[in-house]
One Martini backbone bead per residue (centre of mass of N, CA, C, O) as a GRO file, in nm:
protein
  472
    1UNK     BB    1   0.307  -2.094   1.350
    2UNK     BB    2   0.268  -1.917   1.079
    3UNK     BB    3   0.268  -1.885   0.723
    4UNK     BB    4   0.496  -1.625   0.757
    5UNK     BB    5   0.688  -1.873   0.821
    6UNK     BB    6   0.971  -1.992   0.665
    7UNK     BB    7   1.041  -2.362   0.646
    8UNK     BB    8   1.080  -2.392   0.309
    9UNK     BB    9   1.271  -2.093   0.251
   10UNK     BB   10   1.416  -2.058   0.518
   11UNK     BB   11   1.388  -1.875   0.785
   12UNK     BB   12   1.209  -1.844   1.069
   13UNK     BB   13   0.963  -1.656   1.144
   14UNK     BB   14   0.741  -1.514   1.402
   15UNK     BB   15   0.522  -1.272   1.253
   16UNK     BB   16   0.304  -1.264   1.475
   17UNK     BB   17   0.364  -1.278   1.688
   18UNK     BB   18   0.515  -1.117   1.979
   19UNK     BB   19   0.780  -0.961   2.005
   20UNK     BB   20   1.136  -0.975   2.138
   21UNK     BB   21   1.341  -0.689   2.170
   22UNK     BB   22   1.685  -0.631   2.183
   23UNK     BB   23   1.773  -0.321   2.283
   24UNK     BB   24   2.044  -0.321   2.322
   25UNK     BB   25   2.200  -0.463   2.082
   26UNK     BB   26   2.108  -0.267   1.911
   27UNK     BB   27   2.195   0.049   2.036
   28UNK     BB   28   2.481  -0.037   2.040
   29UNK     BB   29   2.512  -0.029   1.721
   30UNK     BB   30   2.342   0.169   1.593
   31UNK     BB   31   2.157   0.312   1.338
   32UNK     BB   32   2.401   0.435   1.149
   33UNK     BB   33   2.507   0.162   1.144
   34UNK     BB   34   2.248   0.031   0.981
   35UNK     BB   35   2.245   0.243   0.754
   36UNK     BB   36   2.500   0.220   0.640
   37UNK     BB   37   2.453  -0.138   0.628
   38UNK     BB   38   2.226  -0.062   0.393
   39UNK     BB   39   2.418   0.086   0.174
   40UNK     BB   40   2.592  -0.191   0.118
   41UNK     BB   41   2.378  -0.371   0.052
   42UNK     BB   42   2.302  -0.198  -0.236
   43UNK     BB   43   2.426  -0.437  -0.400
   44UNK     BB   44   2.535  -0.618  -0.678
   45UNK     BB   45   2.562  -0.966  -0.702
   46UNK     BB   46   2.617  -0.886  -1.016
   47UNK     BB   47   2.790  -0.915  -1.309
   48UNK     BB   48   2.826  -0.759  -1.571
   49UNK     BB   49   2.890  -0.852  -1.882
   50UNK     BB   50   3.155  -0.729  -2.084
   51UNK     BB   51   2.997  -0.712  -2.372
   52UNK     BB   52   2.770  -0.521  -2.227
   53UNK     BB   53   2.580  -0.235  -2.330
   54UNK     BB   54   2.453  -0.010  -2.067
   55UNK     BB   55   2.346   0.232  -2.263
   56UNK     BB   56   2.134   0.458  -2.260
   57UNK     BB   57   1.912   0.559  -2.570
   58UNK     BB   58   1.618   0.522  -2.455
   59UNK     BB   59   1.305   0.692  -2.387
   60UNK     BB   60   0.992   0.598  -2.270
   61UNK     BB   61   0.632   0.697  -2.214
   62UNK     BB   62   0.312   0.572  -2.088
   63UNK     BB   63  -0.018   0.619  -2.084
   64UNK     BB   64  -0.275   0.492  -1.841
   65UNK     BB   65  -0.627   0.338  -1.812
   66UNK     BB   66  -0.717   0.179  -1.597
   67UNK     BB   67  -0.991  -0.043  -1.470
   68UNK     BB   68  -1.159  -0.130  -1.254
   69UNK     BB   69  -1.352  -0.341  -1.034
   70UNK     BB   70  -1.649  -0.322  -0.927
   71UNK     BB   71  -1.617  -0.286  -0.628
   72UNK     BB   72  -1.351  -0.072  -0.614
   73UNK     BB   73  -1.546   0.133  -0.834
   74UNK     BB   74  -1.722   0.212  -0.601
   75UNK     BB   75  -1.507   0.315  -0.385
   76UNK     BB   76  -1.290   0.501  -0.540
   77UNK     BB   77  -1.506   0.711  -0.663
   78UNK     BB   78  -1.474   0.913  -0.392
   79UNK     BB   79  -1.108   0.980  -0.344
   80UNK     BB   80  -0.932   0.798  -0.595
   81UNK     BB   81  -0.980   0.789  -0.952
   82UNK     BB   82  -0.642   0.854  -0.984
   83UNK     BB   83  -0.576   0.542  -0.983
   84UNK     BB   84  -0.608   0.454  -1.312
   85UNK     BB   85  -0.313   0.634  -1.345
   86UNK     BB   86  -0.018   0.497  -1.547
   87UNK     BB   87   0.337   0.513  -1.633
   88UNK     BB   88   0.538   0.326  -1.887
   89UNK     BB   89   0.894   0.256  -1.862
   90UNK     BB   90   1.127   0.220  -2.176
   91UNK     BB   91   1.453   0.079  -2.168
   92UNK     BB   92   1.696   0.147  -2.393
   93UNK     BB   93   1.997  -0.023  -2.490
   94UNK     BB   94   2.243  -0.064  -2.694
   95UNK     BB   95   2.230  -0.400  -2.673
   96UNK     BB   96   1.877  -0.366  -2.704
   97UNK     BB   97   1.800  -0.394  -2.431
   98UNK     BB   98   1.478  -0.418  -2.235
   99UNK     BB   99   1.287  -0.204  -2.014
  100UNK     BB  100   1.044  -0.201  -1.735
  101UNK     BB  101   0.808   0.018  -1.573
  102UNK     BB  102   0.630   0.198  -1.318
  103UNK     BB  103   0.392   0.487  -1.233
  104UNK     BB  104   0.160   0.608  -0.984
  105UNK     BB  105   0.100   0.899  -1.042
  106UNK     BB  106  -0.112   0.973  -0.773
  107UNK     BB  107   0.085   0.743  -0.603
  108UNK     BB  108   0.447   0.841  -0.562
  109UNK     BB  109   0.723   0.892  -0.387
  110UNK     BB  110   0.820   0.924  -0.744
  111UNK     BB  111   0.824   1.115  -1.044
  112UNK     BB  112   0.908   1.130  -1.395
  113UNK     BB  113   1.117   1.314  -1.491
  114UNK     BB  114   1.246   1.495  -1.776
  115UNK     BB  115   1.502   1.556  -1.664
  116UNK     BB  116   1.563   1.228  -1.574
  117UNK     BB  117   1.581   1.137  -1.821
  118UNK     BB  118   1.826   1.298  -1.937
  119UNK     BB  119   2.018   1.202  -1.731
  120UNK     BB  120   2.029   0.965  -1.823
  121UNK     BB  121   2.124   1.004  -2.118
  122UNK     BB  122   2.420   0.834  -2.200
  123UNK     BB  123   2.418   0.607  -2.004
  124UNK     BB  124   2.471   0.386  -1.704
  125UNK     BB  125   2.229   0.190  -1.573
  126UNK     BB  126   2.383   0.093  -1.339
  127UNK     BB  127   2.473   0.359  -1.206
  128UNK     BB  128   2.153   0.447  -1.162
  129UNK     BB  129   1.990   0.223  -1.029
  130UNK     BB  130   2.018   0.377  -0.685
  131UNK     BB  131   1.822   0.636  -0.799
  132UNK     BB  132   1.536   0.761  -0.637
  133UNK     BB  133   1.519   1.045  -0.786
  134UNK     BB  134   1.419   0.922  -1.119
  135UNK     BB  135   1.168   0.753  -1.052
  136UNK     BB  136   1.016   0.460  -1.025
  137UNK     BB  137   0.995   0.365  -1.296
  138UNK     BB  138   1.269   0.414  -1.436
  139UNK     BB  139   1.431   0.250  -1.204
  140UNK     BB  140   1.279  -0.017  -1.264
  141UNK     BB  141   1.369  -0.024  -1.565
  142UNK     BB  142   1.696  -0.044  -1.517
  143UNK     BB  143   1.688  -0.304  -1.367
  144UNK     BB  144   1.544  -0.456  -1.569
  145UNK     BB  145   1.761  -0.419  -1.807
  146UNK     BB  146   1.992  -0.533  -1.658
  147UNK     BB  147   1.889  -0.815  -1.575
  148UNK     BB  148   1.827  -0.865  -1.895
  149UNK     BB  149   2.126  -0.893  -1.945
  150UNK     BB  150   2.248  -1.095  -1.724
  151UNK     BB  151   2.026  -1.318  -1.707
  152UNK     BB  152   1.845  -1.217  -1.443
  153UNK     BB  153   1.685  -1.147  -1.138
  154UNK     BB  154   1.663  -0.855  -1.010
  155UNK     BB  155   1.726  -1.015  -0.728
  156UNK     BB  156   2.027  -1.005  -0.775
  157UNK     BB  157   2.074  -0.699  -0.765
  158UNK     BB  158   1.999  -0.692  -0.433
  159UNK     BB  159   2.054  -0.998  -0.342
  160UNK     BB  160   2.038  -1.252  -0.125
  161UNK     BB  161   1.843  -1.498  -0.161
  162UNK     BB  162   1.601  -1.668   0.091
  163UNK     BB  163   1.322  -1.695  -0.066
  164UNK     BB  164   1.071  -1.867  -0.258
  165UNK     BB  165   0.836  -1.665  -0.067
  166UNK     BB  166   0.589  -1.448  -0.069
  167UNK     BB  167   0.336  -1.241   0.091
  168UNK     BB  168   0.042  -1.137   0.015
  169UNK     BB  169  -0.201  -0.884  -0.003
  170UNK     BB  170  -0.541  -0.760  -0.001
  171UNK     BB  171  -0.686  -0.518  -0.131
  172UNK     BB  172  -0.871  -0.189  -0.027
  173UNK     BB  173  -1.076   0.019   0.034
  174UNK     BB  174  -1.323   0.153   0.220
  175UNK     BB  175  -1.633  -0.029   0.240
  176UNK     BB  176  -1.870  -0.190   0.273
  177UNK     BB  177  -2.022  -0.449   0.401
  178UNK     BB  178  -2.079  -0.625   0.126
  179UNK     BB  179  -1.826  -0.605   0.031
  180UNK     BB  180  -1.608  -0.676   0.175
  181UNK     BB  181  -1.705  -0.982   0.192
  182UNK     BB  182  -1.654  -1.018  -0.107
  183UNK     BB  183  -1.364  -0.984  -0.113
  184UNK     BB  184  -1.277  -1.216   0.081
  185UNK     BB  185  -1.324  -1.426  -0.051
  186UNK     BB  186  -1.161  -1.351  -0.318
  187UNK     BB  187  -0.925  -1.373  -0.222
  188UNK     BB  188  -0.926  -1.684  -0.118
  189UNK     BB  189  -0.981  -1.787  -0.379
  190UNK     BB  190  -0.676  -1.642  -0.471
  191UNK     BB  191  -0.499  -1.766  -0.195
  192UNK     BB  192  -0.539  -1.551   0.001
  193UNK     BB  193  -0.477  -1.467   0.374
  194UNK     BB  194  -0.525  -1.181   0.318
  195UNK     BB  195  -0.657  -0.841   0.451
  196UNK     BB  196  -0.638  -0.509   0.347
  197UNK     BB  197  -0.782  -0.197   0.517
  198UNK     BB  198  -1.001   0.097   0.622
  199UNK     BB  199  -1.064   0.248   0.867
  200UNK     BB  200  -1.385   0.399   0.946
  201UNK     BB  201  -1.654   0.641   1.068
  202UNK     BB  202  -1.843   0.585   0.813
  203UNK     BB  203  -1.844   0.292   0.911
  204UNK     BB  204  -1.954  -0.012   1.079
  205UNK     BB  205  -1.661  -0.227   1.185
  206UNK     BB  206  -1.841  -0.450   1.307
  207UNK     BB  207  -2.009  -0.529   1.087
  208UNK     BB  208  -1.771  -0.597   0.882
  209UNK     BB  209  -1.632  -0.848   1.055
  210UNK     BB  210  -1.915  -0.966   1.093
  211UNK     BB  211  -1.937  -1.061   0.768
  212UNK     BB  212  -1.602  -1.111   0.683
  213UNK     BB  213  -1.575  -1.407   0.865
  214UNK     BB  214  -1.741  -1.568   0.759
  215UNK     BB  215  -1.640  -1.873   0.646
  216UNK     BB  216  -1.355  -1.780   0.773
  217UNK     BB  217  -1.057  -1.882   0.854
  218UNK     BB  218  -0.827  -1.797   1.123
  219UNK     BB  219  -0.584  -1.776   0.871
  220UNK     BB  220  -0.733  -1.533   0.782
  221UNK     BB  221  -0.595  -1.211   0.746
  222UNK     BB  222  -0.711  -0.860   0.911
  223UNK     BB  223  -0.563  -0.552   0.796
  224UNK     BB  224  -0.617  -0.232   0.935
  225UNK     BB  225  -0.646   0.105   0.871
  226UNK     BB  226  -0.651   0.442   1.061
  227UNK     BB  227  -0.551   0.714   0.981
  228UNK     BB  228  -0.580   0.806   1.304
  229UNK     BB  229  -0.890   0.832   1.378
  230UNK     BB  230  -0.898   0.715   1.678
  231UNK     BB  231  -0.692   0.963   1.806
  232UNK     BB  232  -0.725   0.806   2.098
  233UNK     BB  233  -0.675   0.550   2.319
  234UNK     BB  234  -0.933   0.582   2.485
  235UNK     BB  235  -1.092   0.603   2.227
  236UNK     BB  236  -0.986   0.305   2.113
  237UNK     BB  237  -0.965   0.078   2.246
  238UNK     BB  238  -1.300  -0.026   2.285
  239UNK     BB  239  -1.255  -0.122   1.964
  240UNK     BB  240  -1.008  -0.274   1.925
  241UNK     BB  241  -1.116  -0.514   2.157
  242UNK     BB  242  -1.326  -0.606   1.978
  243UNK     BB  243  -1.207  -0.681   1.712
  244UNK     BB  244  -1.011  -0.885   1.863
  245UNK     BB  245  -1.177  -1.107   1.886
  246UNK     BB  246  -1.121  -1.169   1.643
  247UNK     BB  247  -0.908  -1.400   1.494
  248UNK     BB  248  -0.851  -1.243   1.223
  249UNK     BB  249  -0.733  -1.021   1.335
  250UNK     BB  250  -0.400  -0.875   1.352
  251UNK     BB  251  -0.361  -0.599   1.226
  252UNK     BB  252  -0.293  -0.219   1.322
  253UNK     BB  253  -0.241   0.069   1.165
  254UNK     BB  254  -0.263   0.360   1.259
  255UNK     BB  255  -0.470   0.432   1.494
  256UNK     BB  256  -0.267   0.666   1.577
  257UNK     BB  257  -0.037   0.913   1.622
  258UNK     BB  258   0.242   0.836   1.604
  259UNK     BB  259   0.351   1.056   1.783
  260UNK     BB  260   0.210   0.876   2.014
  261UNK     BB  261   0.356   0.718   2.233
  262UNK     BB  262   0.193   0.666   2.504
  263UNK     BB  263  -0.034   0.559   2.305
  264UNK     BB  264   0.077   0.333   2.202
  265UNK     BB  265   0.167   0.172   2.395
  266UNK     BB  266  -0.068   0.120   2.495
  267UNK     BB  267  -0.219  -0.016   2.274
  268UNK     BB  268   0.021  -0.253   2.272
  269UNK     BB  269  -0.035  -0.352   2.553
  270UNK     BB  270  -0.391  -0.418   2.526
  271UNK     BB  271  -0.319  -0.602   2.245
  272UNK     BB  272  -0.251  -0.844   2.085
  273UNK     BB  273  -0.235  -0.675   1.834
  274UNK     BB  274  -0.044  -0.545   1.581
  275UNK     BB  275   0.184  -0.281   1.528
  276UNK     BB  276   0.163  -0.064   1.239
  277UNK     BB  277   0.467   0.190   1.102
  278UNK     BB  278   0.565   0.399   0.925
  279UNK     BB  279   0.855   0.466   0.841
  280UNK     BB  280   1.001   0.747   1.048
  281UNK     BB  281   0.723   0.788   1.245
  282UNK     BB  282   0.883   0.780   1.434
  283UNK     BB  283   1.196   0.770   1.485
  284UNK     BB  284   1.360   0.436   1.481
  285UNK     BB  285   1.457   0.461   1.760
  286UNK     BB  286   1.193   0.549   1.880
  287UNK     BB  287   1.033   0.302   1.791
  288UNK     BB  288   1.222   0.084   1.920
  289UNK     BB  289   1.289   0.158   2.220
  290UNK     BB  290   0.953   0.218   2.296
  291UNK     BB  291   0.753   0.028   2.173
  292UNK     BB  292   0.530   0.135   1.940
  293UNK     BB  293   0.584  -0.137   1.755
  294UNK     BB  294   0.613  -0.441   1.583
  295UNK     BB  295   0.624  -0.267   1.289
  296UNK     BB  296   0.635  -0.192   0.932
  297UNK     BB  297   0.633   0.024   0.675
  298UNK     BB  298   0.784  -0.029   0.341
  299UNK     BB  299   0.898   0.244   0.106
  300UNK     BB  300   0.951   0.296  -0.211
  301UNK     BB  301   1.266   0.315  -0.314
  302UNK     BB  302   1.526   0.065  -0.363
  303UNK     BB  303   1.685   0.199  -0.174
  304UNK     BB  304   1.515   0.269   0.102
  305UNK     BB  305   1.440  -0.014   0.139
  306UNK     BB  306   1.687  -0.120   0.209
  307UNK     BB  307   1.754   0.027   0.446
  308UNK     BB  308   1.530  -0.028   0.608
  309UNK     BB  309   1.490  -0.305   0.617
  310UNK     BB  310   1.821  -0.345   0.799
  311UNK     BB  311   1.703  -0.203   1.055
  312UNK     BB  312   1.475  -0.409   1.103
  313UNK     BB  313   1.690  -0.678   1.112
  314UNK     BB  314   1.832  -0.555   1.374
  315UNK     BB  315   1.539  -0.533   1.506
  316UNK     BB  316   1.360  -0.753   1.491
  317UNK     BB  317   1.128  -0.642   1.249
  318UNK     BB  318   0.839  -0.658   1.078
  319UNK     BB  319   0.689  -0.608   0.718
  320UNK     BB  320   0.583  -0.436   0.491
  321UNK     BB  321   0.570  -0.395   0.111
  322UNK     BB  322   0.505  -0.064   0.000
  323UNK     BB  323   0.398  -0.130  -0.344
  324UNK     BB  324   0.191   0.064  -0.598
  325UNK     BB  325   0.019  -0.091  -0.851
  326UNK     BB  326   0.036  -0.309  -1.068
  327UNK     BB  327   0.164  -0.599  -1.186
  328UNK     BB  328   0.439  -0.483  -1.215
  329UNK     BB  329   0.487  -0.354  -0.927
  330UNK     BB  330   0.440  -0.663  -0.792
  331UNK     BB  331   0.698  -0.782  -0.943
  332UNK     BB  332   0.878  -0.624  -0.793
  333UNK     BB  333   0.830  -0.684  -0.525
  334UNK     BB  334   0.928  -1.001  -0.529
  335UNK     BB  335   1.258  -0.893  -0.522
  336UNK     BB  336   1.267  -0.814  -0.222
  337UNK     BB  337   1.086  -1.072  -0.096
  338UNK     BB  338   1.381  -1.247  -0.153
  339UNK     BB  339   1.565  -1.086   0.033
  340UNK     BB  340   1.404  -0.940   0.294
  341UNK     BB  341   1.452  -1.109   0.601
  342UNK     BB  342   1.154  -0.910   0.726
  343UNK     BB  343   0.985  -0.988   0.508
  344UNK     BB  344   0.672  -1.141   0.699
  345UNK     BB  345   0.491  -0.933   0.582
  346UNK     BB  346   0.207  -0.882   0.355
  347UNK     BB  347   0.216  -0.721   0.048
  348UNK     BB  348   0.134  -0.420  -0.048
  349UNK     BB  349  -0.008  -0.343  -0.407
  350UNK     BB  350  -0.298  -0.316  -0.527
  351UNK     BB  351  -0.363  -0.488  -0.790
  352UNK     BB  352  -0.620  -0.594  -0.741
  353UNK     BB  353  -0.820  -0.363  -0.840
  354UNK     BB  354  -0.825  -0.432  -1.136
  355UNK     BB  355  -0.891  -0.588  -1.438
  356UNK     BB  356  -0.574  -0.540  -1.505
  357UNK     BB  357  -0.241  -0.610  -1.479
  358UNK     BB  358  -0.079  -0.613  -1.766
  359UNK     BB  359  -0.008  -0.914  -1.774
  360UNK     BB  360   0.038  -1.221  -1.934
  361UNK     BB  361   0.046  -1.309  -1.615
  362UNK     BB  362  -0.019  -1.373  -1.350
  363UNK     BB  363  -0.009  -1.395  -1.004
  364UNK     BB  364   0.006  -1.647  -0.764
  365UNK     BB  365  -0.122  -1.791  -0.516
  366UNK     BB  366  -0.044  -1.997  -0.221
  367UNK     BB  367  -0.100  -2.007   0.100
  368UNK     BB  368  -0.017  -1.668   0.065
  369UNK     BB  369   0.147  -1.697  -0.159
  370UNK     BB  370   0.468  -1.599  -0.431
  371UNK     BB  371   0.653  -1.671  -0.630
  372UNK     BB  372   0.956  -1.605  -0.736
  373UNK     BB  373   1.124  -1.522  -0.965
  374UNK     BB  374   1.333  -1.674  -1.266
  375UNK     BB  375   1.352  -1.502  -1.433
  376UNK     BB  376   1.441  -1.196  -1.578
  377UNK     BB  377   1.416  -0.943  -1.431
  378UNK     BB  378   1.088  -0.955  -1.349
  379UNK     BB  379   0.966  -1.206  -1.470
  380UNK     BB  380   0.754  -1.035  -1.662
  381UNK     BB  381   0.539  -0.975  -1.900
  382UNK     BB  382   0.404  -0.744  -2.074
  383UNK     BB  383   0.053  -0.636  -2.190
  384UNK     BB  384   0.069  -0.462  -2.524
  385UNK     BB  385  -0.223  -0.439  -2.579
  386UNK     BB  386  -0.372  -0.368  -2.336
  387UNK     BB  387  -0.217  -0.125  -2.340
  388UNK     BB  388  -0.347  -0.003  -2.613
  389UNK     BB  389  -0.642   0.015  -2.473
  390UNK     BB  390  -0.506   0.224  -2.227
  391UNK     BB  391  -0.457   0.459  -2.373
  392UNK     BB  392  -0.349   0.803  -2.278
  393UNK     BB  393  -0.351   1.087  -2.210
  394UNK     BB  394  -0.125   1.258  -1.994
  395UNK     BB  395  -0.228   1.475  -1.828
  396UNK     BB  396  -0.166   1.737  -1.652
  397UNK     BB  397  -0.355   1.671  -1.363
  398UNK     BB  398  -0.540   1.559  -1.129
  399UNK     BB  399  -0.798   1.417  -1.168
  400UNK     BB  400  -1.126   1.584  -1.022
  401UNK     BB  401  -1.420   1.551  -0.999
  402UNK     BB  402  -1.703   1.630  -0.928
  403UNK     BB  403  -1.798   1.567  -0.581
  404UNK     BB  404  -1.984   1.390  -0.337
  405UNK     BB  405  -2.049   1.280  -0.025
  406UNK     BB  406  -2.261   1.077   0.189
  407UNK     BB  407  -2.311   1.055   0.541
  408UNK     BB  408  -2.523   0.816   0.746
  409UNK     BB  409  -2.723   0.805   1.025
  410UNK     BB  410  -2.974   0.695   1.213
  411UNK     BB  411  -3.072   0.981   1.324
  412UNK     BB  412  -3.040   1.165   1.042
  413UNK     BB  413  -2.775   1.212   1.007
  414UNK     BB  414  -2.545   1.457   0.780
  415UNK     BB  415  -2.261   1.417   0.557
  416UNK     BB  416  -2.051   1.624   0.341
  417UNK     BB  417  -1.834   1.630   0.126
  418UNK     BB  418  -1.552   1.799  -0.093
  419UNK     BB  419  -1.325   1.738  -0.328
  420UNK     BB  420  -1.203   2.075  -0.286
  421UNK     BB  421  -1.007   1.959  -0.020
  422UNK     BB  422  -0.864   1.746  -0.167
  423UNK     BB  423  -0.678   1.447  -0.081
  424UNK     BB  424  -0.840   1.330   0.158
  425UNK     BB  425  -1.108   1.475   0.230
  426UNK     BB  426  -1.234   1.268   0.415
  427UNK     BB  427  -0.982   1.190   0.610
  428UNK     BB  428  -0.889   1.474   0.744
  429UNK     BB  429  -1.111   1.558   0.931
  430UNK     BB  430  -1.104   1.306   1.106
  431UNK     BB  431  -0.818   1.392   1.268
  432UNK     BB  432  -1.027   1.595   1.386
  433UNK     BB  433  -1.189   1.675   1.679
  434UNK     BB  434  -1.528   1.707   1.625
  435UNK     BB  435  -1.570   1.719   1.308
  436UNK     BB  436  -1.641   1.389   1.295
  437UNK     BB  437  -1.797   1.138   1.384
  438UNK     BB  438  -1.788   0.894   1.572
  439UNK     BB  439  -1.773   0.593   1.586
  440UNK     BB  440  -2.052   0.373   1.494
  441UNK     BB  441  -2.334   0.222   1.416
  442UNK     BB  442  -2.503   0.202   1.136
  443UNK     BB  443  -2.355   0.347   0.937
  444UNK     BB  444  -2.320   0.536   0.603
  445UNK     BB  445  -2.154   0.543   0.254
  446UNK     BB  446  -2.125   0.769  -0.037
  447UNK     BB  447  -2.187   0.844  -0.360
  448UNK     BB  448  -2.343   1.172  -0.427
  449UNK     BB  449  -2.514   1.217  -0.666
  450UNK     BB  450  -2.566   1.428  -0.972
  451UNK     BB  451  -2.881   1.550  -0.993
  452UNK     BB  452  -2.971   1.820  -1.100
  453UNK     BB  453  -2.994   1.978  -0.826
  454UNK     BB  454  -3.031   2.216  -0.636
  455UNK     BB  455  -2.941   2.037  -0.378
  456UNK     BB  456  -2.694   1.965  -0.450
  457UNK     BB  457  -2.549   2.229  -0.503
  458UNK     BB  458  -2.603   2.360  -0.260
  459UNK     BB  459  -2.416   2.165  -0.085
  460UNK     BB  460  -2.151   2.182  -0.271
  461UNK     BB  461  -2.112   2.497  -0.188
  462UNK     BB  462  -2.144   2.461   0.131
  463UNK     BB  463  -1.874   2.212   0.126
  464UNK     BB  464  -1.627   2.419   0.060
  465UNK     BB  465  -1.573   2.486   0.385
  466UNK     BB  466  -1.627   2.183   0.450
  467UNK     BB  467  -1.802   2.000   0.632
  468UNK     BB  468  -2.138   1.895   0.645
  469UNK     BB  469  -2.428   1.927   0.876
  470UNK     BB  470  -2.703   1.738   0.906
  471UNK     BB  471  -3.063   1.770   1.020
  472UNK     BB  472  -3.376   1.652   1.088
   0.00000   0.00000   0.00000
């Protein structure tokens, strides 16, 4: 038994092992059977006090430049650096009380139009908080708002407490092999057990491994997300067998394309490691049905996670949940992690970035655990001060700066990215055969910094329509 199996604070899951699915009682039941009640229990379990008025009088939001810390500040300012910025949704209602939430404008489910502004305004809180359309901040905040209007913490309105602790996992982007070792250690002093990253064809994923598990206990387990990149079941295999001689591997994310069913069962049957698959694709049927993960990535707005968590919970097949922003934000995830019983894989939130969480005290883990909050609302409040140091004006769209990747291969092979092919510039080349070269030893990654030369200007122009590759 894993330490997400919770002997201490509710039923107890083997989360790590490989499960039995009972798929014929499954399937008898039926899916449709399953989302109706996914949405039956998407209700609050505490009545608002009579006296309590919970319409919503006026809606603010800030948006912040929050700054990563030196690690991961040199590794997403290749792909990601408009995860910067984040924008902080205060709902107040007529009976005074304030709620707060988060989004991360640059990756998140839904961003807060100003319709849905408008469209909450002079409503009751409580009857729109379960409008997934809303948008993640303002959602939250309603939650927020609501919950500390009846004096209860968020999961009370979300359902009923199951655990007193859940599991949170240590994030980064893919990064160097030192970097990697060092992040891994960071983790385990701030208690955490897990760490989730992701395998990249630009960087040496054996190096990293065997860097990264240095001095770490076999229970401190690496999570890697291969976000399709190893293409193929038979071009994967021979890495993936690699990597699990590590004790401390675990989960592989997306190894290949999920719609590849004969590929990932091969891939599910040839190795001991979980493998998991964002809820969706393929359909939750046939991805129960054909046995193609052990188990899913669950994300989204407040409904869509209860829904989905409830299939998952019917397949008895574990989660974890992806819910991404500073410490607000992870402070909302511990409040499913209390309701959502196959919650048992460690929620990535990505807070771990940040220089700051915006919170007044950390979230703290113990034995790669979080204790569940026990205040109203989030059950943590926002600092106020850090808020005002890192506020900034709204972007009008995505920063973007010019910049270029360039990885190096031992033979003296050179690929530049360019960054005006969109979001994700770097990996989705990856995904088409034949682009990027395939997985190898001792390759190497950087941001290839504009040094006003000629050559790199040349290099620049030459790689806006896709990867360059040269040659010495």
């Amino acid at each position: 038994m894993s330490y997400y199996a919770r002997p201490q604070d509710g039923p107890a899951f083997p989360a790590r092992g490989r499960r039995v699915l009972p798929r014929r009682r499954f399937l008898r039941a039926g899916l449709v059977g399953a989302l109706a009640q996914g949405s039956c229990y998407a209700r609050s379990a505490v009545a608002a006090p009579a006296t309590t008025d919970l319409t919503v009088t006026k809606i603010d939001r800030v948006t912040v430049k929050v700054p990563f810390r030196p690690v991961p500040a040199r590794n997403m300012a290749r792909e990601l650096p408009h995860w910067k910025y984040s924008e902080i949704c205060t709902v107040r209602l007529a009976s005074g009380q304030l709620g707060h939430g988060e989004t991360l404008l640059y990756y998140t489910p839904a961003a807060v139009s100003e319709e849905a502004v408008q469209r909450v305004q002079g409503r009751n809180a409580a009857s729109l908080m379960w409008d997934d359309s809303l948008g993640t901040g303002l959602q939250m905040a309603l939650f927020d708002a609501v919950a500390r209007a009846c004096d209860v913490p968020i999961h009370r309105l979300l359902g009923v407490q199951l655990y007193q602790q859940t599991p949170l996992s240590w994030w980064n982007i893919d990064t160097t092999v030192e970097d990697m070792a060092s992040e891994c250690r960071e983790a385990q002093r701030l208690g955490y057990l897990a760490y989730k990253t992701k395998g990249r064809p630009w960087f040496d994923i054996w190096a990293q491994m065997e860097a990264a598990v240095q001095g770490l206990p076999p229970e401190f387990k690496i999570d890697m997300d291969y976000n399709d990149t190893l293409l193929t079941a038979e071009k994967g295999l021979p890495i993936l067998k690699d990597l699990a001689e590590f004790p401390q591997t675990d989960i592989y994310e997306t190894p290949i394309p999920q719609g590849d069913i004969a590929g990932n069962q091969a891939i599910r049957h040839a190795t001991r490691v979980q493998i998991a698959m964002h809820y969706g694709n393929p359909r939750p049927r046939v991805a129960i049905q054909e046995g193609v993960c052990d188990g899913f990535v669950i994300g989204g707005g407040a409904s869509r996670v209860v829904r989905q968590a409830h299939v998952a919970a019917m397949a008895e097949m574990p989660f974890w949940l992806q819910l991404v922003g500073t410490g607000i934000t992870a402070a909302w995830s511990l409040h499913f992690g209390a309701v959502l019983k196959n919650a048992t894989w460690p929620a990535v939130n990505c807070h771990q970035l940040y220089a700051h969480d915006l919170l007044t005290r950390r979230i703290k883990l113990t034995s790669g655990k979080a204790a569940i909050p026990t205040g109203p609302g989030l059950g943590f409040d926002i600092d106020w001060d850090v808020v005002d140091r890192f506020r900034v004006d709204k972007p009008l769209s995505r920063p973007d700066p010019p910049r270029l990747v360039e990885t190096r291969w031992t033979d003296g092979r050179r690929m530049y990215f360019n960054h005006l092919a969109g979001v994700n510039f770097v990996v989705n080349p990856a995904r088409r055969p034949g682009v990027v070269p395939y997985y190898e030893r001792g390759v190497q990654t950087r941001l290839y910094p504009n040094d006003g030369t000629a050559q790199w200007k040349e290099r620049y122009e030459k790689s806006r329509q896709g990867p360059l590759l040269e040659k010495d």
